Amino acid sequence: MTAKVTLRGMTWDHSRGVDPMLATSAQFARDNPGVEIIWEKRSLQAFADRPIGEMAAQYDLMVIDHPHVGEVAGSGQLVAFDTLGRPDDLTKLEAQSVGASHSSYEFDGHQWGLAIDAATPVASFRPDLLEAAPSRWDAVMTLARAGKVALALIPINTLMTFFGLARNQGFAVAEDPERLMNRAEAVVTLEMMVELAAAVDPRCLTLDPIGVLEWMGRTADAPAYCPFGYGYTNYSRDGYCRFPLVFADAPGVGNNGPGGTVIGGTGIAISSQCKHIDLAADYAFWIAGDACQTGLFFESGGQPGNAAAWEADSTNAATRDFFRNTRKTLETSWLRPRYDGYMGFQDRGGDILHACLRGQATIAQTLDTLDAAYRESRA
């Protein structure tokens, strides 16, 4: 290669989001002389909010959140991986998906991203303060009333927990364009949320999942248990925080077991304006593949989305069995809506529920407002 090729990428600002991209890009440059990938980062909130179209105009590679794909599928802003002539690679990645991680980036018959990171709300606990994670909701509430529970209740996470509790009980969510949920089922779910919020430290209303894990992992007298929080293997690794955490399957209502938590994670996408799509695709397929995911991607702080890494002895030994302990929750997680308009509802819905938890609206008022916002997003 005679001329130097530079690809620009955008990821999210956390060691889990940045460090593996830097490490894999450095290795890719060594393996492909004359190629460099420069990564920039944005905050976690900006990661959730910033339109992909804005990034696609500035960057060749983007780490994205799957709910955005419905907005961009028909826009021509992203490269569809299924149009690149690599069907065998896609078939392999589909077979190695943890839960719906791979399919979450498929929309309107095309694959708009490759899953490189898998996550869903799972439980975590301090093994020095609690012997094991409870598996039932009633046991969670007993711990909460004893002051031993924390969870992220900023608006977006309030909405995700609301969805997760509903889906765990088999309640339909966002299947009818005229209403978000059956009213009686929505009341049951929101009553559970209100009861839990009243039992935990009020600071939970100001914390995201990282804030909860920081609290539990670095403070001696922190709560012992979190029932729902997007998992971060970093906090289960030796040396990352003062009190390493153990992660476990999320609790279920009654005998339901884990299931219904809202799948998250991230994928890598390529801008249609990229001038070196083949090189960008080579990098994307490599970092999503089993060898890199189990090796360099994980070793540099990443949280793999490839099942081979979830099953490997090496990754589990380094994370207090994070992957084996939470696999069932991932496999039974729920893929939230991705219709064009959903992201606007997600932003509003979290605020609406959060106001209820703060005592600023009744359950009936909250659900009326939530349904109105949902219908508007569908329009």
Short mmCIF file of C-alpha atoms in Angstrom, two decimals, residues 3 10 20 24 38 46 137 147 161 181 194 204 210 220 237 265 270 281 293 347 360 365 376:
data_model
loop_
_atom_site.label_atom_id
_atom_site.label_comp_id
_atom_site.label_asym_id
_atom_site.label_seq_id
_atom_site.Cartn_x
_atom_site.Cartn_y
_atom_site.Cartn_z
CA ALA A 3 -0.68 5.88 0.49
CA MET A 10 -16.61 7.18 17.22
CA PRO A 20 -10.83 -2.42 23.20
CA THR A 24 -7.78 -3.71 18.30
CA ILE A 38 -8.35 6.95 15.03
CA ALA A 46 -24.67 11.21 23.90
CA TRP A 137 -38.72 -10.57 43.43
CA GLY A 147 -31.49 -1.03 53.08
CA THR A 161 -36.66 -1.66 34.44
CA MET A 181 -49.62 -1.91 27.55
CA VAL A 194 -42.99 2.70 43.03
CA CYS A 204 -30.71 5.87 43.15
CA ILE A 210 -22.06 2.84 36.17
CA ALA A 220 -17.17 0.01 52.06
CA ARG A 237 -12.11 -8.16 37.37
CA GLY A 265 -24.87 -3.90 24.13
CA ILE A 270 -19.84 1.62 8.73
CA ALA A 281 -15.45 -4.17 6.93
CA GLN A 293 -13.59 -11.39 21.01
CA ASP A 347 -36.62 9.82 25.81
CA GLN A 360 -45.00 14.22 41.14
CA GLN A 365 -51.84 10.14 35.48
CA GLU A 376 -47.66 10.12 19.27
#
